[in-house]
């Protein structure tokens, strides 16, 4: 197939862009031509990933008969000037797609995220008489689709789409709207080659030197950490409902307790709800203990995770219920000792296999700073037990996606659209649960008391009683 993919894409930060990159390359590996058309080149810091020349080269790709070719909208300039001043992104995305189709026709249009991509995709598909496939992704349907001035247009785009990937309550809403075909979107598997191919650890000093040499990112690193301190890492968006403020309060407590550590925040925040990360990081007690760096490309995330003694994902009370970030699974798959909010732990696949103190640490209430501090302290106190817990966490992450071929699932759905199928999508075959949890044998019990002591709840108790 020849696929016009209009999508968020790196160097845009966030899970939507990362997943689009993975989908595009997954389809290309299966022999398809994927032309990605994106406005990502217009994204500026702080929402832009820091990219080296070698990172830019990974956005395109050739795989025998298949390939990914990226086309970028031209940054806003005088030739695009109009009032009110705004970049005409929808027009540029659609215009590029129409020109590429004229050169070599597409079989379908595949849009990822409603705004502006699915709007542009809808225009192109209608103009060319091509089927339009839409993939929603959390905040677009959880927030934008509820906006009174946007919803009428989105309703038409989603109703006229040949297929929409969605799950749960969003899928129910689409069916009620009259969308002809809704495909489940639950089979996502993280390609493990970036996470298991090496044991590389991020060279933090080298990264800071690279950032200092880049005029766009030179001001972005904030703070510093001791190079030899055990690091607690965070990556993704920062701010309210992300546990950022609570983690910084824990850091101040650890300093007061005389603990040796560093906290590295890979990500940026928006000024929402009075959240001020600059003010929080400006606490004199945290001088030399906290470092904020820009987003890094997804293929550099495993090295960041391995550089840290633990990585924390503390989302709690997030207003978009459909939001299910993949970052915690990435942290587990990369072999990190992961600290999770209970809210995120419940969203992971086979959540009953996510066991506090066994393959991760779970914080029941992120606002309970004392409990959060206990989790972080347990890892600092017993790094051997943390590594053993991380090993079991990776086994869980591998198990939950065993047998899933995400590229094949997407390909099958797209082929059915090109073939003109109007039948309901083929049901998703449920994945087999991971192998039973490995008991914690006597040889592995030594040195793990600090972390095992934190295990709470009936699942944890049962797991450790059997050990």
Short mmCIF file of C-alpha atoms in Angstrom, two decimals:
data_model
loop_
_atom_site.label_atom_id
_atom_site.label_comp_id
_atom_site.label_asym_id
_atom_site.label_seq_id
_atom_site.Cartn_x
_atom_site.Cartn_y
_atom_site.Cartn_z
CA UNK A 1 0.00 0.00 0.00
CA UNK A 2 0.94 3.61 -0.53
CA UNK A 3 -0.14 5.48 2.60
CA UNK A 4 -0.52 9.21 3.17
CA UNK A 5 0.03 9.59 6.92
CA UNK A 6 -0.77 13.03 8.34
CA UNK A 7 0.40 12.94 11.92
CA UNK A 8 2.10 14.33 14.95
CA UNK A 9 5.70 13.17 14.66
CA UNK A 10 9.07 13.73 16.29
CA UNK A 11 10.53 16.25 17.02
CA UNK A 12 7.15 16.95 18.65
CA UNK A 13 7.33 15.69 22.23
CA UNK A 14 4.79 13.27 23.65
CA UNK A 15 3.44 9.77 23.27
CA UNK A 16 1.19 10.53 20.27
CA UNK A 17 4.15 11.55 18.10
CA UNK A 18 6.25 8.63 19.30
CA UNK A 19 3.50 6.14 18.52
CA UNK A 20 3.01 7.64 15.04
CA UNK A 21 6.74 7.22 14.39
CA UNK A 22 6.55 3.59 15.50
CA UNK A 23 3.47 2.91 13.36
CA UNK A 24 5.03 4.47 10.25
CA UNK A 25 8.21 2.44 10.54
CA UNK A 26 6.29 -0.71 11.48
CA UNK A 27 4.25 -0.44 8.27
CA UNK A 28 7.35 0.29 6.21
CA UNK A 29 9.04 -2.81 7.61
CA UNK A 30 6.07 -4.74 6.23
CA UNK A 31 6.76 -3.46 2.73
CA UNK A 32 4.52 -0.37 2.50
CA UNK A 33 5.34 3.14 1.28
CA UNK A 34 4.49 5.60 4.05
CA UNK A 35 4.69 9.31 3.30
CA UNK A 36 4.47 11.17 6.60
CA UNK A 37 3.21 14.74 6.28
CA UNK A 38 3.65 16.71 9.48
CA UNK A 39 3.80 20.14 11.02
CA UNK A 40 6.27 18.88 13.62
CA UNK A 41 9.09 20.99 12.18
CA UNK A 42 7.22 24.09 13.32
CA UNK A 43 7.17 22.99 16.96
CA UNK A 44 9.50 25.12 19.05
CA UNK A 45 11.11 24.60 22.45
CA UNK A 46 10.05 23.76 25.07
CA UNK A 47 7.73 21.26 23.32
CA UNK A 48 10.35 20.16 20.82
CA UNK A 49 12.61 17.14 21.32
CA UNK A 50 16.34 17.81 21.34
CA UNK A 51 17.60 16.11 18.19
CA UNK A 52 21.18 15.40 17.12
CA UNK A 53 22.00 14.86 13.40
CA UNK A 54 21.94 11.10 13.98
CA UNK A 55 18.45 11.43 15.49
CA UNK A 56 17.06 13.34 12.52
CA UNK A 57 18.28 10.53 10.26
CA UNK A 58 16.05 8.04 12.09
CA UNK A 59 12.83 9.81 11.17
CA UNK A 60 12.94 8.51 7.58
CA UNK A 61 13.75 4.89 6.82
CA UNK A 62 14.15 2.31 4.06
CA UNK A 63 13.32 -1.39 4.54
CA UNK A 64 13.62 -3.19 1.23
CA UNK A 65 10.38 -2.49 -0.64
CA UNK A 66 9.03 -0.39 2.21
CA UNK A 67 10.04 3.09 3.22
CA UNK A 68 9.14 6.10 5.35
CA UNK A 69 9.55 9.54 3.79
CA UNK A 70 8.82 12.62 5.88
CA UNK A 71 7.53 15.89 4.41
CA UNK A 72 7.60 19.00 6.59
CA UNK A 73 5.36 22.05 6.48
CA UNK A 74 7.28 25.23 5.82
CA UNK A 75 7.71 27.31 8.99
CA UNK A 76 5.49 30.36 9.21
CA UNK A 77 6.91 33.36 7.39
CA UNK A 78 6.06 36.48 5.44
CA UNK A 79 4.69 34.54 2.45
CA UNK A 80 2.02 33.00 4.73
CA UNK A 81 1.11 36.19 6.58
CA UNK A 82 -2.56 36.82 7.23
CA UNK A 83 -4.69 38.32 10.00
CA UNK A 84 -5.25 37.04 12.64
CA UNK A 85 -1.66 35.87 12.60
CA UNK A 86 -1.35 32.08 12.71
CA UNK A 87 0.46 29.41 10.76
CA UNK A 88 -1.97 27.95 8.14
CA UNK A 89 -1.04 24.41 9.13
CA UNK A 90 -4.19 22.69 7.86
CA UNK A 91 -3.77 24.23 4.42
CA UNK A 92 -0.09 23.32 4.24
CA UNK A 93 -0.66 19.72 5.33
CA UNK A 94 -3.45 19.25 2.80
CA UNK A 95 -1.49 21.00 0.04
CA UNK A 96 1.57 18.78 0.51
CA UNK A 97 -0.63 15.66 0.47
CA UNK A 98 -2.39 16.72 -2.74
CA UNK A 99 0.95 17.40 -4.43
CA UNK A 100 2.37 14.03 -3.35
CA UNK A 101 -0.73 12.23 -4.64
CA UNK A 102 -0.38 14.02 -7.99
CA UNK A 103 3.18 12.70 -8.28
CA UNK A 104 2.24 9.16 -7.25
CA UNK A 105 -1.29 8.28 -6.10
CA UNK A 106 -2.03 7.17 -2.54
CA UNK A 107 -4.26 4.24 -1.60
CA UNK A 108 -5.62 5.90 1.55
CA UNK A 109 -5.18 8.75 4.00
CA UNK A 110 -4.28 7.87 7.60
CA UNK A 111 -4.54 10.70 10.13
CA UNK A 112 -3.21 10.58 13.69
CA UNK A 113 -4.82 13.07 16.11
CA UNK A 114 -7.79 15.27 15.30
CA UNK A 115 -6.23 18.73 15.24
CA UNK A 116 -4.93 19.68 12.73
CA UNK A 117 -4.17 16.32 11.17
CA UNK A 118 -7.58 14.68 10.80
CA UNK A 119 -9.04 17.96 9.52
CA UNK A 120 -6.41 18.10 6.78
CA UNK A 121 -6.81 14.36 6.17
CA UNK A 122 -10.56 14.75 5.76
CA UNK A 123 -10.09 17.52 3.17
CA UNK A 124 -7.59 15.45 1.19
CA UNK A 125 -9.67 12.27 1.29
CA UNK A 126 -12.82 14.14 0.20
CA UNK A 127 -10.99 15.92 -2.61
CA UNK A 128 -9.40 12.75 -3.97
CA UNK A 129 -12.13 10.23 -3.23
CA UNK A 130 -9.83 8.21 -0.97
CA UNK A 131 -10.77 6.35 2.22
CA UNK A 132 -9.82 8.18 5.40
CA UNK A 133 -8.64 6.36 8.53
CA UNK A 134 -8.38 8.28 11.81
CA UNK A 135 -6.50 7.35 14.96
CA UNK A 136 -7.59 9.23 18.06
CA UNK A 137 -5.27 9.51 21.00
CA UNK A 138 -6.57 10.67 24.36
CA UNK A 139 -6.52 14.44 24.64
CA UNK A 140 -8.02 15.13 21.21
CA UNK A 141 -11.20 13.19 21.96
CA UNK A 142 -11.02 13.79 25.72
CA UNK A 143 -10.72 17.57 25.52
CA UNK A 144 -10.95 19.05 22.00
CA UNK A 145 -13.97 16.99 20.95
CA UNK A 146 -15.86 18.49 23.90
CA UNK A 147 -15.26 22.07 22.75
CA UNK A 148 -18.50 23.63 21.48
CA UNK A 149 -16.86 25.36 18.50
CA UNK A 150 -14.85 22.31 17.41
CA UNK A 151 -17.21 19.38 18.02
CA UNK A 152 -19.55 19.95 15.02
CA UNK A 153 -16.64 19.72 12.58
CA UNK A 154 -15.05 16.78 14.37
CA UNK A 155 -18.40 14.96 14.29
CA UNK A 156 -18.42 15.19 10.49
CA UNK A 157 -14.78 14.11 10.16
CA UNK A 158 -15.31 11.10 12.42
CA UNK A 159 -18.66 10.14 10.92
CA UNK A 160 -17.31 10.27 7.37
CA UNK A 161 -14.12 8.31 8.17
CA UNK A 162 -13.90 4.82 6.70
CA UNK A 163 -12.40 3.58 9.96
CA UNK A 164 -11.53 5.09 13.35
CA UNK A 165 -9.17 3.47 15.82
CA UNK A 166 -10.57 3.96 19.31
CA UNK A 167 -11.46 2.01 22.44
CA UNK A 168 -13.71 2.11 25.49
CA UNK A 169 -16.11 5.02 25.96
CA UNK A 170 -14.70 6.81 22.91
CA UNK A 171 -15.59 3.82 20.71
CA UNK A 172 -19.12 3.83 22.14
CA UNK A 173 -19.49 7.54 21.40
CA UNK A 174 -18.28 7.01 17.84
CA UNK A 175 -20.78 4.23 17.22
CA UNK A 176 -23.59 6.41 18.58
CA UNK A 177 -22.41 9.17 16.23
CA UNK A 178 -22.74 6.83 13.27
CA UNK A 179 -19.10 6.14 12.46
CA UNK A 180 -19.32 3.11 10.14
CA UNK A 181 -16.34 1.16 11.44
CA UNK A 182 -14.56 1.45 14.78
CA UNK A 183 -11.49 -0.69 15.37
CA UNK A 184 -10.17 -1.47 18.84
CA UNK A 185 -6.86 0.13 19.69
CA UNK A 186 -5.64 -2.05 22.55
CA UNK A 187 -2.92 -4.17 20.97
CA UNK A 188 -0.06 -1.68 21.08
CA UNK A 189 3.32 -3.34 21.58
CA UNK A 190 6.51 -1.37 22.13
CA UNK A 191 9.17 -2.48 19.66
CA UNK A 192 11.74 -3.97 21.99
CA UNK A 193 14.83 -3.63 19.79
CA UNK A 194 15.56 -0.13 21.11
CA UNK A 195 15.11 -1.28 24.69
CA UNK A 196 16.97 -4.57 24.71
CA UNK A 197 19.61 -4.15 22.03
CA UNK A 198 22.27 -2.68 24.30
CA UNK A 199 23.07 -1.75 27.85
CA UNK A 200 23.96 1.84 26.97
CA UNK A 201 23.58 4.40 29.76
CA UNK A 202 23.01 8.06 29.02
CA UNK A 203 26.18 10.16 29.15
CA UNK A 204 24.70 13.08 31.07
CA UNK A 205 27.82 15.25 30.87
CA UNK A 206 28.01 14.63 27.13
CA UNK A 207 24.35 15.58 26.74
CA UNK A 208 24.84 18.83 28.63
CA UNK A 209 27.78 19.67 26.37
CA UNK A 210 25.61 19.03 23.28
CA UNK A 211 22.85 21.25 24.65
CA UNK A 212 25.33 24.02 25.40
CA UNK A 213 26.42 23.98 21.75
CA UNK A 214 22.86 24.29 20.40
CA UNK A 215 21.55 27.90 20.33
CA UNK A 216 17.91 26.78 20.56
CA UNK A 217 18.46 24.56 23.58
CA UNK A 218 21.33 26.30 25.35
CA UNK A 219 19.02 27.95 27.92
CA UNK A 220 16.95 24.82 28.50
CA UNK A 221 18.97 22.77 31.00
CA UNK A 222 18.16 24.12 34.44
CA UNK A 223 19.93 23.21 37.67
CA UNK A 224 22.56 20.53 38.12
CA UNK A 225 23.26 17.23 39.84
CA UNK A 226 26.43 15.61 41.10
CA UNK A 227 27.77 13.29 38.35
CA UNK A 228 28.25 10.31 40.66
CA UNK A 229 24.99 10.57 42.66
CA UNK A 230 22.27 7.92 42.27
CA UNK A 231 19.61 9.50 40.09
CA UNK A 232 15.83 9.47 40.31
CA UNK A 233 14.48 10.11 36.82
CA UNK A 234 11.22 11.45 35.42
CA UNK A 235 10.33 11.82 31.76
CA UNK A 236 7.28 13.16 30.00
CA UNK A 237 5.13 16.19 30.59
CA UNK A 238 5.55 17.90 33.96
CA UNK A 239 3.01 19.82 35.95
CA UNK A 240 -0.26 19.45 37.86
CA UNK A 241 -1.61 15.89 38.07
CA UNK A 242 1.87 14.57 37.20
CA UNK A 243 3.31 14.35 40.72
CA UNK A 244 6.05 16.86 39.83
CA UNK A 245 5.52 19.18 42.80
CA UNK A 246 5.23 16.25 45.22
CA UNK A 247 8.46 14.71 43.92
CA UNK A 248 10.31 18.01 44.34
CA UNK A 249 8.99 18.20 47.93
CA UNK A 250 10.34 14.69 48.50
CA UNK A 251 13.69 15.81 47.10
CA UNK A 252 13.83 18.63 49.65
CA UNK A 253 13.08 16.15 52.43
CA UNK A 254 15.82 13.82 51.24
CA UNK A 255 18.30 16.69 51.25
CA UNK A 256 17.28 17.50 54.84
CA UNK A 257 17.83 13.84 55.74
CA UNK A 258 21.36 14.00 54.32
CA UNK A 259 20.71 11.55 51.47
CA UNK A 260 23.01 11.39 48.44
CA UNK A 261 20.89 11.55 45.26
CA UNK A 262 20.01 13.61 42.20
CA UNK A 263 16.65 14.22 40.54
CA UNK A 264 16.60 14.55 36.73
CA UNK A 265 13.44 15.80 35.03
CA UNK A 266 13.36 15.10 31.28
CA UNK A 267 10.46 17.23 30.11
CA UNK A 268 8.77 20.59 30.20
CA UNK A 269 5.65 22.04 31.76
CA UNK A 270 2.91 24.47 30.86
CA UNK A 271 1.77 27.31 33.11
CA UNK A 272 -1.44 25.56 34.19
CA UNK A 273 -3.29 26.02 37.46
CA UNK A 274 -0.60 28.20 38.99
CA UNK A 275 2.05 25.48 38.60
CA UNK A 276 5.50 27.04 38.62
CA UNK A 277 8.32 24.55 38.20
CA UNK A 278 10.89 27.33 38.18
CA UNK A 279 9.77 28.43 41.61
CA UNK A 280 9.77 24.87 42.94
CA UNK A 281 13.23 24.16 41.55
CA UNK A 282 14.46 27.47 42.91
CA UNK A 283 14.25 26.19 46.48
CA UNK A 284 17.79 26.83 47.83
CA UNK A 285 17.70 23.41 49.50
CA UNK A 286 17.64 21.77 46.07
CA UNK A 287 20.72 23.51 44.68
CA UNK A 288 22.95 20.91 43.06
CA UNK A 289 20.29 18.20 43.43
CA UNK A 290 17.79 18.79 40.59
CA UNK A 291 18.38 19.04 36.85
CA UNK A 292 15.76 19.66 34.16
CA UNK A 293 16.66 18.66 30.60
CA UNK A 294 14.69 18.80 27.32
CA UNK A 295 12.79 15.87 25.86
CA UNK A 296 14.99 13.30 24.15
CA UNK A 297 14.00 11.08 21.19
CA UNK A 298 12.25 7.79 22.05
CA UNK A 299 15.27 5.71 21.07
CA UNK A 300 17.36 7.53 23.70
CA UNK A 301 14.85 6.89 26.48
CA UNK A 302 16.24 3.42 27.38
CA UNK A 303 19.70 4.91 27.98
CA UNK A 304 18.13 7.54 30.24
CA UNK A 305 16.21 4.87 32.20
CA UNK A 306 19.37 2.78 32.65
CA UNK A 307 21.28 5.84 33.90
CA UNK A 308 18.78 6.21 36.76
CA UNK A 309 18.48 4.25 39.99
CA UNK A 310 14.71 4.57 39.53
CA UNK A 311 12.20 6.26 37.23
CA UNK A 312 8.94 7.69 38.54
CA UNK A 313 5.58 8.00 36.76
CA UNK A 314 3.20 9.73 39.15
CA UNK A 315 0.19 10.85 37.15
CA UNK A 316 -2.84 11.18 39.43
CA UNK A 317 -6.22 12.84 38.98
CA UNK A 318 -5.57 13.39 35.29
CA UNK A 319 -8.67 15.08 33.82
CA UNK A 320 -8.75 13.02 30.59
CA UNK A 321 -9.93 9.55 31.59
CA UNK A 322 -8.99 8.05 28.22
CA UNK A 323 -5.36 9.05 28.75
CA UNK A 324 -3.20 5.94 29.02
CA UNK A 325 0.48 6.88 28.67
CA UNK A 326 2.83 4.20 27.41
CA UNK A 327 5.85 5.64 29.26
CA UNK A 328 5.48 3.38 32.35
CA UNK A 329 5.66 0.30 30.10
CA UNK A 330 8.73 1.77 28.41
CA UNK A 331 10.39 2.25 31.79
CA UNK A 332 9.67 -1.35 32.77
CA UNK A 333 10.76 -2.73 29.40
CA UNK A 334 14.02 -0.80 29.58
CA UNK A 335 14.79 -2.49 32.89
CA UNK A 336 14.15 0.44 35.19
CA UNK A 337 13.14 0.28 38.82
CA UNK A 338 9.76 1.94 38.33
CA UNK A 339 7.74 3.94 40.87
CA UNK A 340 4.09 4.26 39.80
CA UNK A 341 1.02 6.10 40.96
CA UNK A 342 -1.84 3.71 41.69
CA UNK A 343 -3.81 5.45 38.92
CA UNK A 344 -1.23 4.51 36.29
CA UNK A 345 -0.68 1.03 37.71
CA UNK A 346 -4.40 0.35 37.23
CA UNK A 347 -4.17 1.37 33.55
CA UNK A 348 -1.38 -1.06 32.68
CA UNK A 349 -2.24 -4.29 30.84
CA UNK A 350 -3.06 -7.18 33.20
CA UNK A 351 -3.03 -4.74 36.10
CA UNK A 352 -3.39 -7.60 38.57
CA UNK A 353 0.19 -8.56 37.64
CA UNK A 354 1.51 -5.13 38.63
CA UNK A 355 2.52 -5.80 42.22
CA UNK A 356 3.89 -3.26 44.63
CA UNK A 357 7.26 -4.32 45.97
CA UNK A 358 7.64 -7.19 43.49
CA UNK A 359 8.00 -5.78 39.98
CA UNK A 360 7.52 -2.07 40.74
CA UNK A 361 6.68 0.26 43.61
CA UNK A 362 3.15 1.69 43.74
CA UNK A 363 2.21 4.88 45.55
CA UNK A 364 -1.48 4.68 46.59
CA UNK A 365 -1.80 8.47 46.90
CA UNK A 366 0.85 10.68 45.30
CA UNK A 367 -0.15 13.61 47.52
CA UNK A 368 0.98 11.54 50.53
CA UNK A 369 4.52 12.85 50.38
CA UNK A 370 5.66 10.63 53.25
CA UNK A 371 4.58 7.47 51.41
CA UNK A 372 6.25 8.69 48.22
CA UNK A 373 9.42 9.43 50.15
CA UNK A 374 9.35 5.89 51.59
CA UNK A 375 9.30 4.43 48.07
CA UNK A 376 12.20 6.55 46.86
CA UNK A 377 14.19 5.88 50.04
CA UNK A 378 13.69 2.12 49.69
CA UNK A 379 15.40 2.21 46.29
CA UNK A 380 18.26 4.39 47.51
CA UNK A 381 18.73 2.13 50.56
CA UNK A 382 18.87 -1.16 48.66
CA UNK A 383 20.02 -0.85 45.03
CA UNK A 384 20.50 -4.63 44.72
CA UNK A 385 16.86 -5.28 45.60
CA UNK A 386 15.83 -2.48 43.24
CA UNK A 387 17.71 -4.13 40.38
CA UNK A 388 16.04 -7.45 41.13
CA UNK A 389 12.65 -5.75 41.17
CA UNK A 390 13.50 -4.09 37.85
CA UNK A 391 14.38 -7.47 36.34
CA UNK A 392 10.94 -8.79 37.29
CA UNK A 393 9.37 -5.59 35.95
CA UNK A 394 10.97 -6.16 32.57
CA UNK A 395 9.73 -9.76 32.55
CA UNK A 396 6.21 -8.44 33.14
CA UNK A 397 6.54 -5.84 30.35
CA UNK A 398 7.78 -8.47 27.90
CA UNK A 399 5.04 -10.87 28.90
CA UNK A 400 2.11 -8.52 28.37
CA UNK A 401 3.07 -7.86 24.76
CA UNK A 402 4.23 -11.35 23.90
CA UNK A 403 2.62 -12.49 20.65
CA UNK A 404 1.34 -9.02 19.71
CA UNK A 405 2.33 -7.86 16.23
CA UNK A 406 1.11 -4.28 16.27
CA UNK A 407 2.28 -3.62 12.71
CA UNK A 408 0.26 -6.58 11.47
CA UNK A 409 -2.84 -5.38 13.32
CA UNK A 410 -2.65 -1.88 11.80
CA UNK A 411 -1.81 -3.30 8.36
CA UNK A 412 -4.80 -5.67 8.45
CA UNK A 413 -7.16 -2.83 9.28
CA UNK A 414 -5.77 -0.54 6.57
CA UNK A 415 -5.91 -3.29 3.94
CA UNK A 416 -9.58 -3.92 4.77
CA UNK A 417 -10.30 -0.23 4.19
CA UNK A 418 -8.52 -0.19 0.82
CA UNK A 419 -10.47 -3.31 -0.15
CA UNK A 420 -13.69 -1.45 0.60
CA UNK A 421 -14.83 -3.66 3.47
CA UNK A 422 -17.90 -2.46 5.34
CA UNK A 423 -17.95 -5.39 7.74
CA UNK A 424 -17.36 -4.78 11.46
CA UNK A 425 -13.65 -4.95 12.28
CA UNK A 426 -12.28 -8.33 13.17
CA UNK A 427 -12.34 -8.66 16.97
CA UNK A 428 -9.03 -8.23 18.68
CA UNK A 429 -7.67 -11.55 19.82
CA UNK A 430 -6.91 -11.21 23.53
CA UNK A 431 -3.31 -11.70 24.43
CA UNK A 432 -2.44 -14.60 26.69
CA UNK A 433 -1.50 -13.43 30.19
CA UNK A 434 2.18 -13.43 31.02
CA UNK A 435 3.71 -16.47 32.63
CA UNK A 436 2.93 -16.88 36.35
CA UNK A 437 4.95 -14.60 38.56
CA UNK A 438 8.31 -15.97 39.42
CA UNK A 439 8.52 -16.70 43.14
CA UNK A 440 11.12 -14.83 45.07
CA UNK A 441 13.39 -17.71 46.03
CA UNK A 442 15.66 -17.80 49.08
CA UNK A 443 18.75 -16.88 47.07
CA UNK A 444 17.03 -13.69 45.96
CA UNK A 445 15.55 -12.73 49.32
CA UNK A 446 18.83 -11.58 50.75
CA UNK A 447 19.24 -7.82 50.54
CA UNK A 448 15.66 -7.14 49.41
CA UNK A 449 14.01 -6.47 52.76
CA UNK A 450 13.65 -2.72 52.29
CA UNK A 451 11.63 -3.01 49.10
CA UNK A 452 9.68 -6.13 50.09
CA UNK A 453 8.63 -4.37 53.29
CA UNK A 454 6.66 -1.87 51.19
CA UNK A 455 4.50 -4.51 49.49
CA UNK A 456 0.86 -3.78 50.29
CA UNK A 457 -2.53 -5.18 49.33
CA UNK A 458 -3.81 -8.73 48.86
CA UNK A 459 -1.97 -9.34 45.58
CA UNK A 460 1.35 -8.39 47.11
CA UNK A 461 0.73 -10.41 50.22
CA UNK A 462 -0.17 -13.50 48.21
CA UNK A 463 2.87 -13.17 45.97
CA UNK A 464 5.28 -12.89 48.84
CA UNK A 465 3.60 -15.56 50.94
CA UNK A 466 4.27 -17.97 48.08
CA UNK A 467 7.92 -16.95 47.84
#
